mmCIF file of C-alpha atoms in Angstrom:
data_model
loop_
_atom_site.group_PDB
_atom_site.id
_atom_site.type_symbol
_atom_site.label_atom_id
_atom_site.label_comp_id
_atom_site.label_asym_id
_atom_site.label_seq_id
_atom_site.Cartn_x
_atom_site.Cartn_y
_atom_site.Cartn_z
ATOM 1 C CA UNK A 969 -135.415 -127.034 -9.006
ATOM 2 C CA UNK A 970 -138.517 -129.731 -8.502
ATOM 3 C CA UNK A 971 -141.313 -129.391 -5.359
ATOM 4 C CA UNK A 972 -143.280 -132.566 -4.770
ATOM 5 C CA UNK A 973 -145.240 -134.010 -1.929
ATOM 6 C CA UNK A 974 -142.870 -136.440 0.142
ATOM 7 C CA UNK A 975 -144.863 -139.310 0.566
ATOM 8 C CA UNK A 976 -143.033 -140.379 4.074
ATOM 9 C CA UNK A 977 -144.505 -136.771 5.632
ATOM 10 C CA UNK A 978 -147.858 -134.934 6.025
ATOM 11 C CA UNK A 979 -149.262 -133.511 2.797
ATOM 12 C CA UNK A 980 -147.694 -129.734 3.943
ATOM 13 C CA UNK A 981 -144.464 -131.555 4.368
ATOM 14 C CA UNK A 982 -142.355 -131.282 0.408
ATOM 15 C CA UNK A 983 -139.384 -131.936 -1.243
ATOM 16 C CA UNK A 984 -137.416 -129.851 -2.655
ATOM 17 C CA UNK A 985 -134.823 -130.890 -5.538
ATOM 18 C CA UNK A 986 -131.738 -128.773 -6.415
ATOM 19 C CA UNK A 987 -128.059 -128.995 -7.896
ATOM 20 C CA UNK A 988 -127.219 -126.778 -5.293
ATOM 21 C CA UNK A 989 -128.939 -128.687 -1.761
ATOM 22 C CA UNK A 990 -129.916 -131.825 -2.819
ATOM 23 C CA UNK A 991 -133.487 -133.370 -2.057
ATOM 24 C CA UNK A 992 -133.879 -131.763 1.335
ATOM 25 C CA UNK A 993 -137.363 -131.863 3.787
ATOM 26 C CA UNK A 994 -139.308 -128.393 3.581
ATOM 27 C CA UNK A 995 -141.901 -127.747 5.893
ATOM 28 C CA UNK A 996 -144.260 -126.238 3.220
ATOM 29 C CA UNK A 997 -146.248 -122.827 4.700
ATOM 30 C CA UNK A 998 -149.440 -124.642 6.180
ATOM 31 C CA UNK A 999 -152.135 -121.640 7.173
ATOM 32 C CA UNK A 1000 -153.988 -123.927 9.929
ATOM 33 C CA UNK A 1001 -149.902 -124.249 11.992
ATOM 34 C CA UNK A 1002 -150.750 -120.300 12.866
ATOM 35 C CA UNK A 1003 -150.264 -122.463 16.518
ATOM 36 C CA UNK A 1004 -147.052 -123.743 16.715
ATOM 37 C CA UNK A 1005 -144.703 -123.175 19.134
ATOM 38 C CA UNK A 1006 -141.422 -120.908 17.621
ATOM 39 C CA UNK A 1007 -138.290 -123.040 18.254
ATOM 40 C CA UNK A 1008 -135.461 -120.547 17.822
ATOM 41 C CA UNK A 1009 -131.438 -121.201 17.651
ATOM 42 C CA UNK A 1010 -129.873 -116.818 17.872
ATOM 43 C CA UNK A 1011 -126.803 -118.967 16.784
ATOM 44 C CA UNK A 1012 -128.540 -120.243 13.928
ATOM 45 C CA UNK A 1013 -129.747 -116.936 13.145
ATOM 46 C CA UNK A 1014 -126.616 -115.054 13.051
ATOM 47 C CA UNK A 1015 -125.652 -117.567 9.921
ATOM 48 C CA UNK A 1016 -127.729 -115.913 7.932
ATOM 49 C CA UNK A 1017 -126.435 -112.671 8.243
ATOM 50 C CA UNK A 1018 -124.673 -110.668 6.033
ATOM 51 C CA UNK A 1019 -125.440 -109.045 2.395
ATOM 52 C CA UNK A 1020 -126.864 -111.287 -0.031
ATOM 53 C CA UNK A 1021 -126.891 -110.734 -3.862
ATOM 54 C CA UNK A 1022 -129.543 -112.398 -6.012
ATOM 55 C CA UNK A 1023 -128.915 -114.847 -8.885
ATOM 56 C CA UNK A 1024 -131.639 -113.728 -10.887
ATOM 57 C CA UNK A 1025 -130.689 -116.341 -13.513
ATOM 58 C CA UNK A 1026 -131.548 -119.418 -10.850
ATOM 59 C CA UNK A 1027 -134.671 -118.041 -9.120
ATOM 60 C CA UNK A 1028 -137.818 -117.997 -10.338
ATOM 61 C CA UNK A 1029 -139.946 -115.219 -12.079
ATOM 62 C CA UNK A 1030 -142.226 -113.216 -9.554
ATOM 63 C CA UNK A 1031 -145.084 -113.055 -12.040
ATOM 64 C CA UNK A 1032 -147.666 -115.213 -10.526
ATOM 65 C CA UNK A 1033 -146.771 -114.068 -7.355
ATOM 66 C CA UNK A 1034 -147.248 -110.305 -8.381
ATOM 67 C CA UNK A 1035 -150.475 -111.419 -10.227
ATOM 68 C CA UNK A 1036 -152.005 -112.802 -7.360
ATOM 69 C CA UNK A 1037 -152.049 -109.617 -5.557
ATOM 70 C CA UNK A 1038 -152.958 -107.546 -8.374
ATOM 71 C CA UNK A 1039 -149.995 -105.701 -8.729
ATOM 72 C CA UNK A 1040 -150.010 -102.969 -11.761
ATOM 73 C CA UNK A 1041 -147.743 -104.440 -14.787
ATOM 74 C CA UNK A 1042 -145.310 -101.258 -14.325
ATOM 75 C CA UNK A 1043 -144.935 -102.417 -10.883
ATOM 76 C CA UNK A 1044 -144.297 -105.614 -11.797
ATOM 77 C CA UNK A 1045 -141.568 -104.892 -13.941
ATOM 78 C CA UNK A 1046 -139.865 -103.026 -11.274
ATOM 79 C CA UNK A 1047 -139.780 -106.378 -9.104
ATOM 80 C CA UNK A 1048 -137.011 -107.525 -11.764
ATOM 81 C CA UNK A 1049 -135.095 -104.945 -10.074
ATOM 82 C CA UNK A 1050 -134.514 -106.574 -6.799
ATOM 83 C CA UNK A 1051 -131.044 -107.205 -6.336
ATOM 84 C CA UNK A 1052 -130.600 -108.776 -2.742
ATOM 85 C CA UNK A 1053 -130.761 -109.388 0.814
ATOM 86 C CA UNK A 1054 -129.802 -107.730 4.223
ATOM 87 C CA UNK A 1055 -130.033 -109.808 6.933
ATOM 88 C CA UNK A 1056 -128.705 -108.516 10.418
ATOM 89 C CA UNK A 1057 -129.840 -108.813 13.955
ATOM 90 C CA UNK A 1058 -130.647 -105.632 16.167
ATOM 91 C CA UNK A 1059 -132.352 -104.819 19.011
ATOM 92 C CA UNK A 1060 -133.360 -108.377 19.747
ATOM 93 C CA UNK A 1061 -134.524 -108.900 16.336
ATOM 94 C CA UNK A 1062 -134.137 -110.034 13.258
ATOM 95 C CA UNK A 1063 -134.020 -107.570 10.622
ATOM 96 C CA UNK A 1064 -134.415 -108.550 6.383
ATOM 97 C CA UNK A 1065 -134.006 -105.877 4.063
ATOM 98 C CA UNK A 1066 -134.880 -106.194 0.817
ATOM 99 C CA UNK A 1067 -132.946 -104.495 -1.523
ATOM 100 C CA UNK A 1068 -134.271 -102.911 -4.726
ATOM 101 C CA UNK A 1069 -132.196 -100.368 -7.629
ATOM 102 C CA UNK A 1070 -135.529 -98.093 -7.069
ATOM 103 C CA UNK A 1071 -134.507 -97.741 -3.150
ATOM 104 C CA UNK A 1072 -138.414 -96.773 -2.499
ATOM 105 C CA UNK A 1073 -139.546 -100.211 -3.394
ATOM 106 C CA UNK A 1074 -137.099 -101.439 -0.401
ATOM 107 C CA UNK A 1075 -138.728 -103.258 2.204
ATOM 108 C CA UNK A 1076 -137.270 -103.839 5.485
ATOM 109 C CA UNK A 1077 -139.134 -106.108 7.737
ATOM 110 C CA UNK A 1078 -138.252 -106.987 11.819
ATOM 111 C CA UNK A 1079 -138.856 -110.098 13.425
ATOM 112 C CA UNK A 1080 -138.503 -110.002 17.445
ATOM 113 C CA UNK A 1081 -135.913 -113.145 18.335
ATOM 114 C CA UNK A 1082 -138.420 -114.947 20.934
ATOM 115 C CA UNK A 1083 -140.649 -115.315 18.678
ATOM 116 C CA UNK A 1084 -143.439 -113.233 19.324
ATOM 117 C CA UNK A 1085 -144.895 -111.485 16.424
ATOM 118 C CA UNK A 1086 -143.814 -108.043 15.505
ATOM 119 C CA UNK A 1087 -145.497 -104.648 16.195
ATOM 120 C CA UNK A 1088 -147.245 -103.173 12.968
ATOM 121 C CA UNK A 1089 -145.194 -102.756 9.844
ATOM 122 C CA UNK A 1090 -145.559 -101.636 6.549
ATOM 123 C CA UNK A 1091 -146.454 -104.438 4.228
ATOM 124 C CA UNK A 1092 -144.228 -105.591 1.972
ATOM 125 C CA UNK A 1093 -146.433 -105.463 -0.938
ATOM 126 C CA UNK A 1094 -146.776 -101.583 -0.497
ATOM 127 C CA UNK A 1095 -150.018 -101.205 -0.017
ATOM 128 C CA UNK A 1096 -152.031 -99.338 2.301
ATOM 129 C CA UNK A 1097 -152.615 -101.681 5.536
ATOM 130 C CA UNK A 1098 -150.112 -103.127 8.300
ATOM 131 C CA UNK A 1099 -148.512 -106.606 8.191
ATOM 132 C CA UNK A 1100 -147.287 -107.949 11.523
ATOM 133 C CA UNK A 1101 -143.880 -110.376 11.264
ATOM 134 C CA UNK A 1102 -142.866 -113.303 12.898
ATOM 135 C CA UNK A 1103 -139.951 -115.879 13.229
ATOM 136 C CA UNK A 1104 -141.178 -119.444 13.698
ATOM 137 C CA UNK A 1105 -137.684 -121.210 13.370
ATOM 138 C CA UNK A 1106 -134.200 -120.970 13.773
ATOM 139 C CA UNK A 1107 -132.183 -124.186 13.750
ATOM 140 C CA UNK A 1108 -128.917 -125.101 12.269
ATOM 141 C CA UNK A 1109 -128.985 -124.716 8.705
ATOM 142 C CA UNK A 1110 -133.042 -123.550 7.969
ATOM 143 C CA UNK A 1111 -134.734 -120.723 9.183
ATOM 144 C CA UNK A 1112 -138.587 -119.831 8.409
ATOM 145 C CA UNK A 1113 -140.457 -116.407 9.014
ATOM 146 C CA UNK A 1114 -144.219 -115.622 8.689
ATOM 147 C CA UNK A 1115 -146.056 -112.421 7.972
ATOM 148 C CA UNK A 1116 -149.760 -112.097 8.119
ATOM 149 C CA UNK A 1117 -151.420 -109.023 6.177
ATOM 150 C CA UNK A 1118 -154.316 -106.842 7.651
ATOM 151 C CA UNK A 1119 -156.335 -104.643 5.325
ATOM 152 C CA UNK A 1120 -157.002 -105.997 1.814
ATOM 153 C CA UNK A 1121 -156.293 -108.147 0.915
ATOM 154 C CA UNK A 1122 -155.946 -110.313 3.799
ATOM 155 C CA UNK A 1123 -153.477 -113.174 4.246
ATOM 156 C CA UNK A 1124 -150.049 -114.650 4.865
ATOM 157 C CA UNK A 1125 -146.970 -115.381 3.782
ATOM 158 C CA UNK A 1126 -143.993 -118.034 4.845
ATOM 159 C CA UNK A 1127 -140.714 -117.505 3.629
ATOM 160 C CA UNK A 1128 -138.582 -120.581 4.055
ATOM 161 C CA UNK A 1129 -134.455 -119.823 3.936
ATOM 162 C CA UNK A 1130 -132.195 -122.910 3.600
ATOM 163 C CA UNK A 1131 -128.671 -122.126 3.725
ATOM 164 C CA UNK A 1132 -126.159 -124.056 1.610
ATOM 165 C CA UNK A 1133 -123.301 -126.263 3.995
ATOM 166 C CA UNK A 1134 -120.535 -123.627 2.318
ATOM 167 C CA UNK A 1135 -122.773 -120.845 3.876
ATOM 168 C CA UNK A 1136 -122.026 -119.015 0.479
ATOM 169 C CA UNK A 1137 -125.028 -119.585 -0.764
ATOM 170 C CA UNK A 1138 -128.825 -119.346 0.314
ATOM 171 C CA UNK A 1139 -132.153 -120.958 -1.095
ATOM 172 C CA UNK A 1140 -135.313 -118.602 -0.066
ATOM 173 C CA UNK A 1141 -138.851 -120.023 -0.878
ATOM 174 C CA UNK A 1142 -141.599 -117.687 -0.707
ATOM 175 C CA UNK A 1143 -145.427 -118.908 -0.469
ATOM 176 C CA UNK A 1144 -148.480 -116.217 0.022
ATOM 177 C CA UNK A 1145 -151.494 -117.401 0.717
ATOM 178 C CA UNK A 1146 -154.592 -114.674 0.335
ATOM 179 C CA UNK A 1147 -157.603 -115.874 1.991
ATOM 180 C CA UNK A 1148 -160.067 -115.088 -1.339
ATOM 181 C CA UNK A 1149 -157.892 -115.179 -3.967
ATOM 182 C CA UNK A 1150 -155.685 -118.180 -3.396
ATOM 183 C CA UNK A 1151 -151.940 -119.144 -2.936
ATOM 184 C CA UNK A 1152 -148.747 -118.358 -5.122
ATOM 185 C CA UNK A 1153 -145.450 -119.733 -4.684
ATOM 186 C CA UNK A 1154 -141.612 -118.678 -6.479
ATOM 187 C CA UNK A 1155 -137.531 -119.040 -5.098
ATOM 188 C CA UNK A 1156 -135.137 -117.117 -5.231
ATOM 189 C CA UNK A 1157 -131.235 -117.815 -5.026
ATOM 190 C CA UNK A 1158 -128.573 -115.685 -3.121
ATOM 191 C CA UNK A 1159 -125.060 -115.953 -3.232
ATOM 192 C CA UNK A 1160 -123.018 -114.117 0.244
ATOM 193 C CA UNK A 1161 -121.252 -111.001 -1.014
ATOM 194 C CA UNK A 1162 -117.792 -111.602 0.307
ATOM 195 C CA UNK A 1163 -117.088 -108.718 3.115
#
């Protein structure tokens, strides 16, 4: 898979490049659009759900990610141990689990349907602090959710989901941005486990 800047959009505006979707427009996590307006589809939403299983082979390593927020190296070797996704909607919200062989690294993270952001929630890098979550966009095919962390360090995340036009398969890409350390970026690839 290949990022780059589409020259035809603004510079948070990229490309990305895959066998799998083709060179489809990615609105790239832009920390100044805190503002904008969510624009949610619940029938786009309920698309993405179901159990997802990773294809650790196609996504990318979660080193650089893990090394931005100083994760402990035995910690990040337990990150290869993600295995998937659970993606359901309850209580008018979205709910993403992710799922882990060590079920105490787990995360499962709610995202009200109107688009407000969430109450406080653990943070999905385990450490001590809240993280509140929130789902910017729900429309057709794409679907983008945005956490900000409280406590150190301090930040945010947008996770990007692009679902492939089988529906069997789905493209996340994950970007953190820390306010003093700096931004990492990785993908993963899913494949639906059949029910």
């Amino acid at each position: 898979m290949m990022l780059q800047c589409n020259p035809r959009m603004p510079c948070q505006h990229y490309l990305i490049h895959s066998k799998l979707y083709g060179w489809c427009a990615v609105q790239y996590a832009d920390a100044q659009a805190t503002a904008m307006k969510p624009s949610i589809d619940v029938g786009a939403v309920q698309q993405f759900c179901g159990c997802w299983v990773k294809e650790t082979s196609r996504s990318d390593s979660m080193d650089a990610f893990c090394q931005l927020f100083g994760v402990p190296r035995w910690l990040r070797q337990a990150t290869r141990l993600m295995v998937g996704l659970e993606i359901c909607m309850q209580d008018n919200a979205l709910l993403v689990k992710q799922v882990c062989k060590l079920r105490w690294l787990s995360t499962m993270e709610s995202f009200p349907l109107d688009g407000v952001p969430s109450s406080l929630q653990r943070r999905r890098d385990l450490r001590p602090g809240k993280q509140r979550g929130q789902l910017l966009v729900a429309a057709d095919d794409y679907m983008q959710i945005r956490v900000v962390w409280e406590g150190a360090p301090c930040g945010e995340a947008r996770d990007t989901l692009q679902l492939a036009k089988s529906g069997k398969e789905l493209l996340v890409l994950h970007e953190a941005n820390l306010h003093d350390r700096g931004q990492a970026a990785f993908k993963e690839v899913y494949k639906r486990k059949a029910s």
